[in-house]
C-alpha cells in the first residue's frame, strides 16, 4: 500500500491545469468544426492527408502514419478506408516488405489537401498565433517540447 501523500496541485497550478486542458479540448473542437464545415472532413482525416502530402512520393507505411498522426493502427485503418472511398488515398502492400501496407495520397487527395489547407492554416493562425506575441509563441513552443519530452523521451521534436 502506498503511504505517500499525493502531490496535490496548489491553487495556481490547478488554474494552470484547467486552462491547459480547456485549451486542448477547445482547440481540437474548433479545428474539427472548421474542417467539417469547410471541407467535410475531420481534423484526424486532415492530419492523415497532410502527413501523406508531405511524405516522400506521398506514401507512408500505415504503421509509421499511425505514429505520426498519434492514432492507433486500428483507428487509422478505419479512417483510411473512408478516405479510400472518397478516392483520396489508396492502400497497397509494401513491395519491400509484404508484412506492411502503404498508404498513398492520390492526385484527387492532393487536390483535397490543396483546397483544404488555406482555410485550415488560417484558422490555426486565428486561434493560436494571432492572439500571441512572437515571444509568447516561442514560449509556447518550448513548453510544448518540454512536456512532450516527458511524455515521450524518444520524441524527435526539439526546440530551435
JSON list of C-alpha atoms in Angstrom, two decimals:
[
{"chain": "A", "resi": 1, "resn": "UNK", "atom": "CA", "xyz": [0.00, 0.00, 0.00]},
{"chain": "A", "resi": 2, "resn": "UNK", "atom": "CA", "xyz": [1.30, 3.43, -0.96]},
{"chain": "A", "resi": 3, "resn": "UNK", "atom": "CA", "xyz": [1.64, 5.62, 2.12]},
{"chain": "A", "resi": 4, "resn": "UNK", "atom": "CA", "xyz": [2.91, 8.68, 0.28]},
{"chain": "A", "resi": 5, "resn": "UNK", "atom": "CA", "xyz": [0.64, 11.68, 0.22]},
{"chain": "A", "resi": 6, "resn": "UNK", "atom": "CA", "xyz": [-0.26, 12.76, -3.34]},
{"chain": "A", "resi": 7, "resn": "UNK", "atom": "CA", "xyz": [1.41, 15.95, -4.51]},
{"chain": "A", "resi": 8, "resn": "UNK", "atom": "CA", "xyz": [-1.82, 17.92, -4.83]},
{"chain": "A", "resi": 9, "resn": "UNK", "atom": "CA", "xyz": [-1.92, 20.93, -7.10]},
{"chain": "A", "resi": 10, "resn": "UNK", "atom": "CA", "xyz": [-1.92, 24.28, -5.38]},
{"chain": "A", "resi": 11, "resn": "UNK", "atom": "CA", "xyz": [-4.49, 26.89, -6.45]},
{"chain": "A", "resi": 12, "resn": "UNK", "atom": "CA", "xyz": [-2.27, 28.45, -9.12]},
{"chain": "A", "resi": 13, "resn": "UNK", "atom": "CA", "xyz": [-1.24, 25.05, -10.53]},
{"chain": "A", "resi": 14, "resn": "UNK", "atom": "CA", "xyz": [-4.88, 23.96, -10.60]},
{"chain": "A", "resi": 15, "resn": "UNK", "atom": "CA", "xyz": [-5.88, 27.06, -12.57]},
{"chain": "A", "resi": 16, "resn": "UNK", "atom": "CA", "xyz": [-2.99, 26.46, -15.00]},
{"chain": "A", "resi": 17, "resn": "UNK", "atom": "CA", "xyz": [-4.02, 22.82, -15.42]},
{"chain": "A", "resi": 18, "resn": "UNK", "atom": "CA", "xyz": [-7.69, 23.70, -16.00]},
{"chain": "A", "resi": 19, "resn": "UNK", "atom": "CA", "xyz": [-6.70, 26.38, -18.51]},
{"chain": "A", "resi": 20, "resn": "UNK", "atom": "CA", "xyz": [-4.44, 23.97, -20.39]},
{"chain": "A", "resi": 21, "resn": "UNK", "atom": "CA", "xyz": [-6.99, 21.16, -20.55]},
{"chain": "A", "resi": 22, "resn": "UNK", "atom": "CA", "xyz": [-9.71, 23.56, -21.68]},
{"chain": "A", "resi": 23, "resn": "UNK", "atom": "CA", "xyz": [-7.38, 24.94, -24.38]},
{"chain": "A", "resi": 24, "resn": "UNK", "atom": "CA", "xyz": [-6.51, 21.47, -25.69]},
{"chain": "A", "resi": 25, "resn": "UNK", "atom": "CA", "xyz": [-10.16, 20.39, -25.82]},
{"chain": "A", "resi": 26, "resn": "UNK", "atom": "CA", "xyz": [-11.46, 23.68, -27.22]},
{"chain": "A", "resi": 27, "resn": "UNK", "atom": "CA", "xyz": [-8.73, 23.95, -29.85]},
{"chain": "A", "resi": 28, "resn": "UNK", "atom": "CA", "xyz": [-9.32, 20.40, -31.01]},
{"chain": "A", "resi": 29, "resn": "UNK", "atom": "CA", "xyz": [-13.07, 21.00, -31.23]},
{"chain": "A", "resi": 30, "resn": "UNK", "atom": "CA", "xyz": [-12.65, 24.33, -33.03]},
{"chain": "A", "resi": 31, "resn": "UNK", "atom": "CA", "xyz": [-10.29, 22.86, -35.64]},
{"chain": "A", "resi": 32, "resn": "UNK", "atom": "CA", "xyz": [-12.58, 19.89, -36.16]},
{"chain": "A", "resi": 33, "resn": "UNK", "atom": "CA", "xyz": [-15.59, 22.21, -36.55]},
{"chain": "A", "resi": 34, "resn": "UNK", "atom": "CA", "xyz": [-13.81, 24.37, -39.14]},
{"chain": "A", "resi": 35, "resn": "UNK", "atom": "CA", "xyz": [-12.68, 21.37, -41.18]},
{"chain": "A", "resi": 36, "resn": "UNK", "atom": "CA", "xyz": [-16.10, 19.72, -41.03]},
{"chain": "A", "resi": 37, "resn": "UNK", "atom": "CA", "xyz": [-17.80, 22.96, -42.08]},
{"chain": "A", "resi": 38, "resn": "UNK", "atom": "CA", "xyz": [-15.40, 23.95, -44.85]},
{"chain": "A", "resi": 39, "resn": "UNK", "atom": "CA", "xyz": [-14.06, 20.63, -46.14]},
{"chain": "A", "resi": 40, "resn": "UNK", "atom": "CA", "xyz": [-16.43, 17.95, -44.79]},
{"chain": "A", "resi": 41, "resn": "UNK", "atom": "CA", "xyz": [-13.54, 16.07, -43.13]},
{"chain": "A", "resi": 42, "resn": "UNK", "atom": "CA", "xyz": [-12.45, 15.58, -39.54]},
{"chain": "A", "resi": 43, "resn": "UNK", "atom": "CA", "xyz": [-9.27, 17.00, -38.10]},
{"chain": "A", "resi": 44, "resn": "UNK", "atom": "CA", "xyz": [-7.81, 13.49, -37.89]},
{"chain": "A", "resi": 45, "resn": "UNK", "atom": "CA", "xyz": [-8.65, 12.84, -41.54]},
{"chain": "A", "resi": 46, "resn": "UNK", "atom": "CA", "xyz": [-6.92, 16.10, -42.45]},
{"chain": "A", "resi": 47, "resn": "UNK", "atom": "CA", "xyz": [-3.86, 15.13, -40.40]},
{"chain": "A", "resi": 48, "resn": "UNK", "atom": "CA", "xyz": [-3.64, 11.86, -42.37]},
{"chain": "A", "resi": 49, "resn": "UNK", "atom": "CA", "xyz": [-3.96, 13.62, -45.72]},
{"chain": "A", "resi": 50, "resn": "UNK", "atom": "CA", "xyz": [-1.50, 16.35, -44.73]},
{"chain": "A", "resi": 51, "resn": "UNK", "atom": "CA", "xyz": [1.06, 13.83, -43.46]},
{"chain": "A", "resi": 52, "resn": "UNK", "atom": "CA", "xyz": [0.86, 11.89, -46.71]},
{"chain": "A", "resi": 53, "resn": "UNK", "atom": "CA", "xyz": [1.14, 15.12, -48.71]},
{"chain": "A", "resi": 54, "resn": "UNK", "atom": "CA", "xyz": [4.47, 15.87, -47.02]},
{"chain": "A", "resi": 55, "resn": "UNK", "atom": "CA", "xyz": [5.88, 12.33, -47.26]},
{"chain": "A", "resi": 56, "resn": "UNK", "atom": "CA", "xyz": [8.32, 11.23, -49.95]},
{"chain": "A", "resi": 57, "resn": "UNK", "atom": "CA", "xyz": [6.31, 10.20, -53.00]},
{"chain": "A", "resi": 58, "resn": "UNK", "atom": "CA", "xyz": [3.20, 10.99, -50.90]},
{"chain": "A", "resi": 59, "resn": "UNK", "atom": "CA", "xyz": [3.50, 7.47, -49.48]},
{"chain": "A", "resi": 60, "resn": "UNK", "atom": "CA", "xyz": [3.94, 6.08, -45.97]},
{"chain": "A", "resi": 61, "resn": "UNK", "atom": "CA", "xyz": [3.67, 2.76, -44.22]},
{"chain": "A", "resi": 62, "resn": "UNK", "atom": "CA", "xyz": [0.43, 2.63, -42.27]},
{"chain": "A", "resi": 63, "resn": "UNK", "atom": "CA", "xyz": [2.34, 1.88, -39.05]},
{"chain": "A", "resi": 64, "resn": "UNK", "atom": "CA", "xyz": [4.50, 4.99, -39.49]},
{"chain": "A", "resi": 65, "resn": "UNK", "atom": "CA", "xyz": [1.47, 7.08, -40.40]},
{"chain": "A", "resi": 66, "resn": "UNK", "atom": "CA", "xyz": [-0.29, 5.92, -37.22]},
{"chain": "A", "resi": 67, "resn": "UNK", "atom": "CA", "xyz": [2.66, 7.09, -35.13]},
{"chain": "A", "resi": 68, "resn": "UNK", "atom": "CA", "xyz": [2.93, 10.41, -36.95]},
{"chain": "A", "resi": 69, "resn": "UNK", "atom": "CA", "xyz": [-0.79, 11.17, -36.59]},
{"chain": "A", "resi": 70, "resn": "UNK", "atom": "CA", "xyz": [-0.86, 9.95, -32.99]},
{"chain": "A", "resi": 71, "resn": "UNK", "atom": "CA", "xyz": [-3.58, 7.41, -33.72]},
{"chain": "A", "resi": 72, "resn": "UNK", "atom": "CA", "xyz": [-3.87, 3.70, -33.24]},
{"chain": "A", "resi": 73, "resn": "UNK", "atom": "CA", "xyz": [-3.37, 1.48, -36.27]},
{"chain": "A", "resi": 74, "resn": "UNK", "atom": "CA", "xyz": [-6.99, 0.36, -35.91]},
{"chain": "A", "resi": 75, "resn": "UNK", "atom": "CA", "xyz": [-8.31, 3.95, -35.91]},
{"chain": "A", "resi": 76, "resn": "UNK", "atom": "CA", "xyz": [-6.06, 4.84, -38.83]},
{"chain": "A", "resi": 77, "resn": "UNK", "atom": "CA", "xyz": [-7.28, 1.81, -40.82]},
{"chain": "A", "resi": 78, "resn": "UNK", "atom": "CA", "xyz": [-10.90, 2.90, -40.38]},
{"chain": "A", "resi": 79, "resn": "UNK", "atom": "CA", "xyz": [-10.08, 6.47, -41.41]},
{"chain": "A", "resi": 80, "resn": "UNK", "atom": "CA", "xyz": [-8.02, 5.40, -44.43]},
{"chain": "A", "resi": 81, "resn": "UNK", "atom": "CA", "xyz": [-10.88, 3.15, -45.52]},
{"chain": "A", "resi": 82, "resn": "UNK", "atom": "CA", "xyz": [-13.16, 6.24, -45.53]},
{"chain": "A", "resi": 83, "resn": "UNK", "atom": "CA", "xyz": [-10.52, 8.25, -47.38]},
{"chain": "A", "resi": 84, "resn": "UNK", "atom": "CA", "xyz": [-10.20, 5.45, -49.95]},
{"chain": "A", "resi": 85, "resn": "UNK", "atom": "CA", "xyz": [-13.95, 5.60, -50.58]},
{"chain": "A", "resi": 86, "resn": "UNK", "atom": "CA", "xyz": [-13.51, 9.30, -51.40]},
{"chain": "A", "resi": 87, "resn": "UNK", "atom": "CA", "xyz": [-10.69, 8.46, -53.80]},
{"chain": "A", "resi": 88, "resn": "UNK", "atom": "CA", "xyz": [-8.16, 10.47, -51.77]},
{"chain": "A", "resi": 89, "resn": "UNK", "atom": "CA", "xyz": [-5.95, 7.60, -50.59]},
{"chain": "A", "resi": 90, "resn": "UNK", "atom": "CA", "xyz": [-5.18, 4.12, -51.78]},
{"chain": "A", "resi": 91, "resn": "UNK", "atom": "CA", "xyz": [-3.51, 1.24, -50.00]},
{"chain": "A", "resi": 92, "resn": "UNK", "atom": "CA", "xyz": [-1.13, -1.32, -51.38]},
{"chain": "A", "resi": 93, "resn": "UNK", "atom": "CA", "xyz": [1.24, -3.92, -49.92]},
{"chain": "A", "resi": 94, "resn": "UNK", "atom": "CA", "xyz": [4.75, -2.60, -49.35]},
{"chain": "A", "resi": 95, "resn": "UNK", "atom": "CA", "xyz": [6.88, -4.08, -52.17]},
{"chain": "A", "resi": 96, "resn": "UNK", "atom": "CA", "xyz": [9.92, -4.02, -49.86]},
{"chain": "A", "resi": 97, "resn": "UNK", "atom": "CA", "xyz": [8.17, -5.98, -47.12]},
{"chain": "A", "resi": 98, "resn": "UNK", "atom": "CA", "xyz": [4.75, -7.52, -47.70]},
{"chain": "A", "resi": 99, "resn": "UNK", "atom": "CA", "xyz": [4.01, -7.52, -43.98]},
{"chain": "A", "resi": 100, "resn": "UNK", "atom": "CA", "xyz": [3.45, -3.76, -44.24]},
{"chain": "A", "resi": 101, "resn": "UNK", "atom": "CA", "xyz": [0.78, -1.77, -46.03]},
{"chain": "A", "resi": 102, "resn": "UNK", "atom": "CA", "xyz": [1.48, 1.53, -47.74]},
{"chain": "A", "resi": 103, "resn": "UNK", "atom": "CA", "xyz": [-0.95, 4.44, -47.76]},
{"chain": "A", "resi": 104, "resn": "UNK", "atom": "CA", "xyz": [-0.61, 6.57, -50.88]},
{"chain": "A", "resi": 105, "resn": "UNK", "atom": "CA", "xyz": [-2.13, 10.00, -51.43]},
{"chain": "A", "resi": 106, "resn": "UNK", "atom": "CA", "xyz": [-3.84, 10.07, -54.82]},
{"chain": "A", "resi": 107, "resn": "UNK", "atom": "CA", "xyz": [-3.94, 13.08, -57.14]},
{"chain": "A", "resi": 108, "resn": "UNK", "atom": "CA", "xyz": [-7.52, 13.65, -56.01]},
{"chain": "A", "resi": 109, "resn": "UNK", "atom": "CA", "xyz": [-6.28, 13.51, -52.41]},
{"chain": "A", "resi": 110, "resn": "UNK", "atom": "CA", "xyz": [-3.55, 16.01, -53.24]},
{"chain": "A", "resi": 111, "resn": "UNK", "atom": "CA", "xyz": [-6.20, 18.32, -54.69]},
{"chain": "A", "resi": 112, "resn": "UNK", "atom": "CA", "xyz": [-8.23, 17.92, -51.47]},
{"chain": "A", "resi": 113, "resn": "UNK", "atom": "CA", "xyz": [-5.23, 18.92, -49.36]},
{"chain": "A", "resi": 114, "resn": "UNK", "atom": "CA", "xyz": [-4.54, 21.93, -51.60]},
{"chain": "A", "resi": 115, "resn": "UNK", "atom": "CA", "xyz": [-8.17, 23.03, -51.33]},
{"chain": "A", "resi": 116, "resn": "UNK", "atom": "CA", "xyz": [-8.39, 22.45, -47.57]},
{"chain": "A", "resi": 117, "resn": "UNK", "atom": "CA", "xyz": [-5.02, 23.74, -46.32]},
{"chain": "A", "resi": 118, "resn": "UNK", "atom": "CA", "xyz": [-5.59, 27.50, -46.76]},
{"chain": "A", "resi": 119, "resn": "UNK", "atom": "CA", "xyz": [-8.73, 27.57, -44.60]},
{"chain": "A", "resi": 120, "resn": "UNK", "atom": "CA", "xyz": [-7.18, 25.28, -42.01]},
{"chain": "A", "resi": 121, "resn": "UNK", "atom": "CA", "xyz": [-3.97, 27.28, -41.67]},
{"chain": "A", "resi": 122, "resn": "UNK", "atom": "CA", "xyz": [-5.97, 30.49, -41.44]},
{"chain": "A", "resi": 123, "resn": "UNK", "atom": "CA", "xyz": [-7.99, 29.01, -38.56]},
{"chain": "A", "resi": 124, "resn": "UNK", "atom": "CA", "xyz": [-4.80, 27.83, -36.83]},
{"chain": "A", "resi": 125, "resn": "UNK", "atom": "CA", "xyz": [-3.33, 31.29, -37.25]},
{"chain": "A", "resi": 126, "resn": "UNK", "atom": "CA", "xyz": [-6.51, 32.96, -35.94]},
{"chain": "A", "resi": 127, "resn": "UNK", "atom": "CA", "xyz": [-6.84, 30.70, -32.91]},
{"chain": "A", "resi": 128, "resn": "UNK", "atom": "CA", "xyz": [-3.21, 30.20, -31.89]},
{"chain": "A", "resi": 129, "resn": "UNK", "atom": "CA", "xyz": [-0.77, 32.64, -33.46]},
{"chain": "A", "resi": 130, "resn": "UNK", "atom": "CA", "xyz": [-2.69, 35.89, -33.83]},
{"chain": "A", "resi": 131, "resn": "UNK", "atom": "CA", "xyz": [-3.51, 36.20, -30.09]},
{"chain": "A", "resi": 132, "resn": "UNK", "atom": "CA", "xyz": [0.15, 35.66, -29.09]},
{"chain": "A", "resi": 133, "resn": "UNK", "atom": "CA", "xyz": [3.26, 37.78, -29.42]},
{"chain": "A", "resi": 134, "resn": "UNK", "atom": "CA", "xyz": [6.33, 36.20, -31.04]},
{"chain": "A", "resi": 135, "resn": "UNK", "atom": "CA", "xyz": [7.86, 35.81, -27.58]},
{"chain": "A", "resi": 136, "resn": "UNK", "atom": "CA", "xyz": [4.74, 34.03, -26.34]},
{"chain": "A", "resi": 137, "resn": "UNK", "atom": "CA", "xyz": [4.81, 31.78, -29.40]},
{"chain": "A", "resi": 138, "resn": "UNK", "atom": "CA", "xyz": [8.41, 30.80, -28.63]},
{"chain": "A", "resi": 139, "resn": "UNK", "atom": "CA", "xyz": [7.47, 30.15, -25.00]},
{"chain": "A", "resi": 140, "resn": "UNK", "atom": "CA", "xyz": [4.50, 28.03, -26.05]},
{"chain": "A", "resi": 141, "resn": "UNK", "atom": "CA", "xyz": [6.74, 26.02, -28.39]},
{"chain": "A", "resi": 142, "resn": "UNK", "atom": "CA", "xyz": [9.32, 25.48, -25.65]},
{"chain": "A", "resi": 143, "resn": "UNK", "atom": "CA", "xyz": [6.63, 24.41, -23.17]},
{"chain": "A", "resi": 144, "resn": "UNK", "atom": "CA", "xyz": [5.15, 22.02, -25.73]},
{"chain": "A", "resi": 145, "resn": "UNK", "atom": "CA", "xyz": [8.57, 20.49, -26.40]},
{"chain": "A", "resi": 146, "resn": "UNK", "atom": "CA", "xyz": [9.33, 20.11, -22.71]},
{"chain": "A", "resi": 147, "resn": "UNK", "atom": "CA", "xyz": [6.00, 18.44, -21.86]},
{"chain": "A", "resi": 148, "resn": "UNK", "atom": "CA", "xyz": [6.16, 16.21, -24.94]},
{"chain": "A", "resi": 149, "resn": "UNK", "atom": "CA", "xyz": [9.69, 15.16, -24.00]},
{"chain": "A", "resi": 150, "resn": "UNK", "atom": "CA", "xyz": [8.46, 13.96, -20.59]},
{"chain": "A", "resi": 151, "resn": "UNK", "atom": "CA", "xyz": [5.58, 12.10, -22.22]},
{"chain": "A", "resi": 152, "resn": "UNK", "atom": "CA", "xyz": [7.82, 10.54, -24.88]},
{"chain": "A", "resi": 153, "resn": "UNK", "atom": "CA", "xyz": [11.59, 10.82, -24.36]},
{"chain": "A", "resi": 154, "resn": "UNK", "atom": "CA", "xyz": [12.14, 9.43, -27.86]},
{"chain": "A", "resi": 155, "resn": "UNK", "atom": "CA", "xyz": [10.25, 12.36, -29.38]},
{"chain": "A", "resi": 156, "resn": "UNK", "atom": "CA", "xyz": [12.48, 13.90, -32.02]},
{"chain": "A", "resi": 157, "resn": "UNK", "atom": "CA", "xyz": [10.87, 17.35, -31.96]},
{"chain": "A", "resi": 158, "resn": "UNK", "atom": "CA", "xyz": [13.32, 19.71, -30.32]},
{"chain": "A", "resi": 159, "resn": "UNK", "atom": "CA", "xyz": [13.18, 23.44, -29.70]},
{"chain": "A", "resi": 160, "resn": "UNK", "atom": "CA", "xyz": [15.20, 25.54, -32.16]}
]
